[in-house]
Short mmCIF file of C-alpha atoms in Angstrom, two decimals:
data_model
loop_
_atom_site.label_atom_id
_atom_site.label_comp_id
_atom_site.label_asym_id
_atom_site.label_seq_id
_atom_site.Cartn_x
_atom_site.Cartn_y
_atom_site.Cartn_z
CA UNK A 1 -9.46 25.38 20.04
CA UNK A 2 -9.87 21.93 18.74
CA UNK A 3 -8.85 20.18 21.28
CA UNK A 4 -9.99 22.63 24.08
CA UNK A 5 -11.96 19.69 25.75
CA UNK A 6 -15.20 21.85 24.72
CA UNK A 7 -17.15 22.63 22.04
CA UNK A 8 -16.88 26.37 20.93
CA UNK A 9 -20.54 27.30 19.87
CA UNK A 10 -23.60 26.18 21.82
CA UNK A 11 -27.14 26.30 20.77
CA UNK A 12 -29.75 27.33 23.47
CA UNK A 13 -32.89 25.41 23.34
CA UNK A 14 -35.60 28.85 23.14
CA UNK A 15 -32.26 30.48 21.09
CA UNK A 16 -31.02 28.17 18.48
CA UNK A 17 -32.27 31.22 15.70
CA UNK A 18 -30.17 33.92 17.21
CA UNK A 19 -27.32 31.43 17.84
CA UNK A 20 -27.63 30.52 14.55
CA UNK A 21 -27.59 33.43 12.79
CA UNK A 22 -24.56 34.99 15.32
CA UNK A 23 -22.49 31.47 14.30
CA UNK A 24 -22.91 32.37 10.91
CA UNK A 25 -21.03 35.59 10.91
CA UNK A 26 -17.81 33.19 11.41
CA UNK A 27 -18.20 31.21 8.66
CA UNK A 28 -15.07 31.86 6.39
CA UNK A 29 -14.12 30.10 2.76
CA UNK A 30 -12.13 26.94 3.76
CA UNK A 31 -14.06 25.34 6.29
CA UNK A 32 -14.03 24.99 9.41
CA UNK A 33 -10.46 25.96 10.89
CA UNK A 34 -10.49 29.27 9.58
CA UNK A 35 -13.80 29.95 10.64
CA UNK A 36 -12.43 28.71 14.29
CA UNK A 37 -9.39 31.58 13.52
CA UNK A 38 -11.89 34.36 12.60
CA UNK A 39 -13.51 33.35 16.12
CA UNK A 40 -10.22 33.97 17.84
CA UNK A 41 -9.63 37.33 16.40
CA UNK A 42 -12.83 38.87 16.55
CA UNK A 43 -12.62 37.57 20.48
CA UNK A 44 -9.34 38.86 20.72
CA UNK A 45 -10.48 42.54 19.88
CA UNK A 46 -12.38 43.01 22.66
CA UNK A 47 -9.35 42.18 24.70
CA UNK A 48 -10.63 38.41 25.45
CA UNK A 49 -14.00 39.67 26.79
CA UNK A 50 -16.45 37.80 28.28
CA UNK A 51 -19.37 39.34 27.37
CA UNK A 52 -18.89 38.98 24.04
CA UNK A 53 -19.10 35.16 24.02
CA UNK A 54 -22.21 35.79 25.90
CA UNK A 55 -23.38 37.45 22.89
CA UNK A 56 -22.22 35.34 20.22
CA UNK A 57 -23.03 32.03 21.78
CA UNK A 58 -19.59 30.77 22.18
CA UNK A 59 -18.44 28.84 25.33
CA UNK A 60 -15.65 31.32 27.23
CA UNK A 61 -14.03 28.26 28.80
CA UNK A 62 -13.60 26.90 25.98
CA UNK A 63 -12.05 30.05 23.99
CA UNK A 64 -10.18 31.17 27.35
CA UNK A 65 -8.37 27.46 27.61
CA UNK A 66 -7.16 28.09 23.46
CA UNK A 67 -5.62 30.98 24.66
CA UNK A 68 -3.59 29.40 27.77
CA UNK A 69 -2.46 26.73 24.96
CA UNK A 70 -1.90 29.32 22.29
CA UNK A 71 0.55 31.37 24.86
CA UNK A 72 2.17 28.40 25.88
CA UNK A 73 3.59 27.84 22.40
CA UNK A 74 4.16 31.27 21.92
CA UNK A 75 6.74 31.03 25.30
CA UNK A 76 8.04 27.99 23.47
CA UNK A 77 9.16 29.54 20.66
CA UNK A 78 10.08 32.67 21.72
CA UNK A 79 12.85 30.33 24.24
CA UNK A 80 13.74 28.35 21.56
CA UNK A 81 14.42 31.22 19.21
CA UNK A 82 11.77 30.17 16.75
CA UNK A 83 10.93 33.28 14.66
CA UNK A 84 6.47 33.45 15.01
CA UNK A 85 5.18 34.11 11.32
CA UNK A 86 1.66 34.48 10.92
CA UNK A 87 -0.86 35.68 8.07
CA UNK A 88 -4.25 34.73 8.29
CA UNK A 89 -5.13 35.73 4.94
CA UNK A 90 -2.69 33.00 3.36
CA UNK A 91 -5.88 30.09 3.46
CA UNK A 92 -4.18 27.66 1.11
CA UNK A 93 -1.15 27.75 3.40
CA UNK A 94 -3.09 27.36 6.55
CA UNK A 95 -5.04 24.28 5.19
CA UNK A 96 -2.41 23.09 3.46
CA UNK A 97 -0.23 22.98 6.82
CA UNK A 98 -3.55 20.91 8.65
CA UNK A 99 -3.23 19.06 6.19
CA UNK A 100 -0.16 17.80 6.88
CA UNK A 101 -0.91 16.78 10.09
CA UNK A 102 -4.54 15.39 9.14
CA UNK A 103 -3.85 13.69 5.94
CA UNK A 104 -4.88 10.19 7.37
CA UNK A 105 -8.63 11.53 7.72
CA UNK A 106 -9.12 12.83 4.19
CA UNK A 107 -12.72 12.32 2.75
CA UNK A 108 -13.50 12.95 -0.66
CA UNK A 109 -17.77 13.21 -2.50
CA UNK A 110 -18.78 10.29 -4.14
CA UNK A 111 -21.61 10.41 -7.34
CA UNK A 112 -23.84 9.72 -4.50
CA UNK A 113 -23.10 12.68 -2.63
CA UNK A 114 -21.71 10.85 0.16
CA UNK A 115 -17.87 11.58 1.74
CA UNK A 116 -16.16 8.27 2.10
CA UNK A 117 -12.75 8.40 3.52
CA UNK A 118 -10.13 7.62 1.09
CA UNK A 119 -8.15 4.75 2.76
CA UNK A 120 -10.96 2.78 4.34
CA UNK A 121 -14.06 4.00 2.41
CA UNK A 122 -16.10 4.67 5.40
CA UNK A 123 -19.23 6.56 4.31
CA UNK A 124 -19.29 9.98 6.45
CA UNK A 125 -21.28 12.86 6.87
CA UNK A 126 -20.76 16.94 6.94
CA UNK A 127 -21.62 18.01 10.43
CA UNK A 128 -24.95 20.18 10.37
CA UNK A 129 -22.81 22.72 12.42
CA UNK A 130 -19.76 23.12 9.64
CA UNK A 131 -19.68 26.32 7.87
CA UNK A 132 -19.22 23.85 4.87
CA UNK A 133 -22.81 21.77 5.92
CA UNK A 134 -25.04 23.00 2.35
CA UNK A 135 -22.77 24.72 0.48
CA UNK A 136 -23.51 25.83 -2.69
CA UNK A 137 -20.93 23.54 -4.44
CA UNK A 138 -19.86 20.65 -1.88
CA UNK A 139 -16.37 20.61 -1.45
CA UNK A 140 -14.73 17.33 -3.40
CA UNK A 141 -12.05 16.92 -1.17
CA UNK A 142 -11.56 17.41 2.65
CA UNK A 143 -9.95 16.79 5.53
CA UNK A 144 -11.67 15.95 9.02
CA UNK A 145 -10.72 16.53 12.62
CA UNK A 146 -12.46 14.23 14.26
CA UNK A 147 -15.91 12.16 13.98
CA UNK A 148 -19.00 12.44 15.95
CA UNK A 149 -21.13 9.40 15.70
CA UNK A 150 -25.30 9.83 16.53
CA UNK A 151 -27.31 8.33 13.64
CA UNK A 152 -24.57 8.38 11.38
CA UNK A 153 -20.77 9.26 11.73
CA UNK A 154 -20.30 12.58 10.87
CA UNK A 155 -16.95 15.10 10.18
CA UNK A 156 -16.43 17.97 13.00
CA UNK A 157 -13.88 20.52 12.20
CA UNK A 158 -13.38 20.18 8.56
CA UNK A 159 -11.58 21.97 5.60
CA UNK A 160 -11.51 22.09 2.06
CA UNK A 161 -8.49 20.62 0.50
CA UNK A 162 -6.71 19.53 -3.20
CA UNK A 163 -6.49 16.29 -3.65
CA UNK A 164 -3.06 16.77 -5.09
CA UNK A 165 -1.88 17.81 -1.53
CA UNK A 166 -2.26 14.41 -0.22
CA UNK A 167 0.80 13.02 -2.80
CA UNK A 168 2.63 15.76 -2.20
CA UNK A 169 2.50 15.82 1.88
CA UNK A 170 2.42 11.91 2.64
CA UNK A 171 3.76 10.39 -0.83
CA UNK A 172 4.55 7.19 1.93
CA UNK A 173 0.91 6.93 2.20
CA UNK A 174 -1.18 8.23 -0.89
CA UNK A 175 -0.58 7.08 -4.29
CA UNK A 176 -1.82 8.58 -7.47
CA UNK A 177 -4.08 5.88 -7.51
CA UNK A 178 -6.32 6.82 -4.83
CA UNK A 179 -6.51 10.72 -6.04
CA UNK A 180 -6.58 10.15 -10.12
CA UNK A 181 -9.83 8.64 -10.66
CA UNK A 182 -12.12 11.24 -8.73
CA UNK A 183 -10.41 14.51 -10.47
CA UNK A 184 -12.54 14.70 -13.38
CA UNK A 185 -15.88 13.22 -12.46
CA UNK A 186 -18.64 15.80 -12.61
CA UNK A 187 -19.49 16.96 -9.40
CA UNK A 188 -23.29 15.59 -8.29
CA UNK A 189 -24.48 18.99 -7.16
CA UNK A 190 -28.25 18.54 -7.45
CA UNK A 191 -28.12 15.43 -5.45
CA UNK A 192 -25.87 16.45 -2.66
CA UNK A 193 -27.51 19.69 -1.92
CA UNK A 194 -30.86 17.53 -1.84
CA UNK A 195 -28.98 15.19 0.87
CA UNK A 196 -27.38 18.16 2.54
CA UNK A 197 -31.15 19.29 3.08
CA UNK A 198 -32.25 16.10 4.16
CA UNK A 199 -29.68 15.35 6.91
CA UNK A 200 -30.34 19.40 7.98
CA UNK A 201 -34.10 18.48 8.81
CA UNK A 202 -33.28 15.33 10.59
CA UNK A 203 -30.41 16.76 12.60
CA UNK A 204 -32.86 19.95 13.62
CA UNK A 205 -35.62 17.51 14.38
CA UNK A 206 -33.46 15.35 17.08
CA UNK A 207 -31.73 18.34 18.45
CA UNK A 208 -30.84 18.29 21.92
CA UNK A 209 -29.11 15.50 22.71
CA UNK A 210 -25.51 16.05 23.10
CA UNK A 211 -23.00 13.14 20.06
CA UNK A 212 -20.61 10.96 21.83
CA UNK A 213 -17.49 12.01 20.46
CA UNK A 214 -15.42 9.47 18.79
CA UNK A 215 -11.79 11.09 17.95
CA UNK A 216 -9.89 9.43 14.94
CA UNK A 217 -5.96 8.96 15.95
CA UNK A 218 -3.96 7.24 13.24
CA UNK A 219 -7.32 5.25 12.41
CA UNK A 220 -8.32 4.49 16.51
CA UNK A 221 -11.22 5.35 17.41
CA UNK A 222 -11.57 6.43 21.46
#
């Protein structure tokens, strides 16, 4: 579904309330990729119907190409004798696997309330559309998908993560170092749910114009 060559949710112009609100019935602890997984499932009980991404504001291309890919690998394993586990309710596990495949574009909150990624310290943004834009308690660490640049580059498809996992997955490329200092800081709530609000009215105000997506590959931007 990420890489669908789509975006999942759309916003119509005399809609953006109702597509709102029926976007927000996805949003699931963990951020963005389970959120995309709850999408799936709830589209999948209704035996892949159209209507119902009608109804929900969600692009049917889109979903109906992450289902040619998702069978695909399902033939692929099923020749290759691989044995298809799957538990949805196991979030650590999930993220923890994206992780894995992501840890170059890990982002962690600064005292500012900014996200700077941790190699390259690149100030980035929550996307106003991530089930983890405003939360209550920003997340301290995460891991990003790709960026989306407009006024300022901001995260798309993100997750919550430990900073311990980065060590542990890609010792090669994180030291303690870059994870130690951050872990007991106190987390600037005030001030990063005031900037969370801030970027939300600017991003509503200039809505409408469609980001150029810039996709991070091993630090590449295309």
């Amino acid at each position: 579904m990420l890489t669908s060559g789509g975006a999942i949710f759309y916003r119509p112009k005399d809609k953006q309330v109702h597509a709102d609100n029926a976007h927000k019935n996805f949003h699931r602890p963990g951020g963005d990729h389970m959120m995309l997984l709850a999408l799936y499932q709830a589209w999948e009980e209704t035996n892949f119907a159209m209507q119902w991404c009608y109804e929900n504001f969600v692009q049917y291309r889109s979903l109906k190409r992450a289902r040619d890919v998702r069978d695909q690998l399902a033939q692929l394993m099923e020749r290759t004798e691989v044995e298809m586990i799957s538990n949805p309710t196991e979030i650590k596990k999930i993220c923890k696997a994206i992780a894995s495949g992501f840890f170059y574009n890990a982002a962690k909150l600064g005292r500012t309330g900014d996200y700077k990624t941790v190699k390259n310290q690149q100030t980035v943004h929550v996307h106003p559309q991530s089930c983890l834009f405003q939360k209550e308690v920003p997340p301290r660490w995460l891991i990003f998908h790709e960026l989306v640049y407009t006024s300022k580059e901001y995260m798309r498809n993100i997750i919550e993560i430990e900073s311990s996992w980065l060590v542990e997955i890609a010792p090669h490329f994180f030291k303690q170092k870059d994870i130690e200092d951050e872990r007991n800081k106190k987390m600037p709530h005030a001030k990063a749910q005031r900037l969370a609000e801030e970027r939300e009215a600017a991003y509503r105000k200039s809505e409408g114009a469609v980001p150029a997506t810039r996709v991070t590959k091993d630090g590449i931007y295309y």
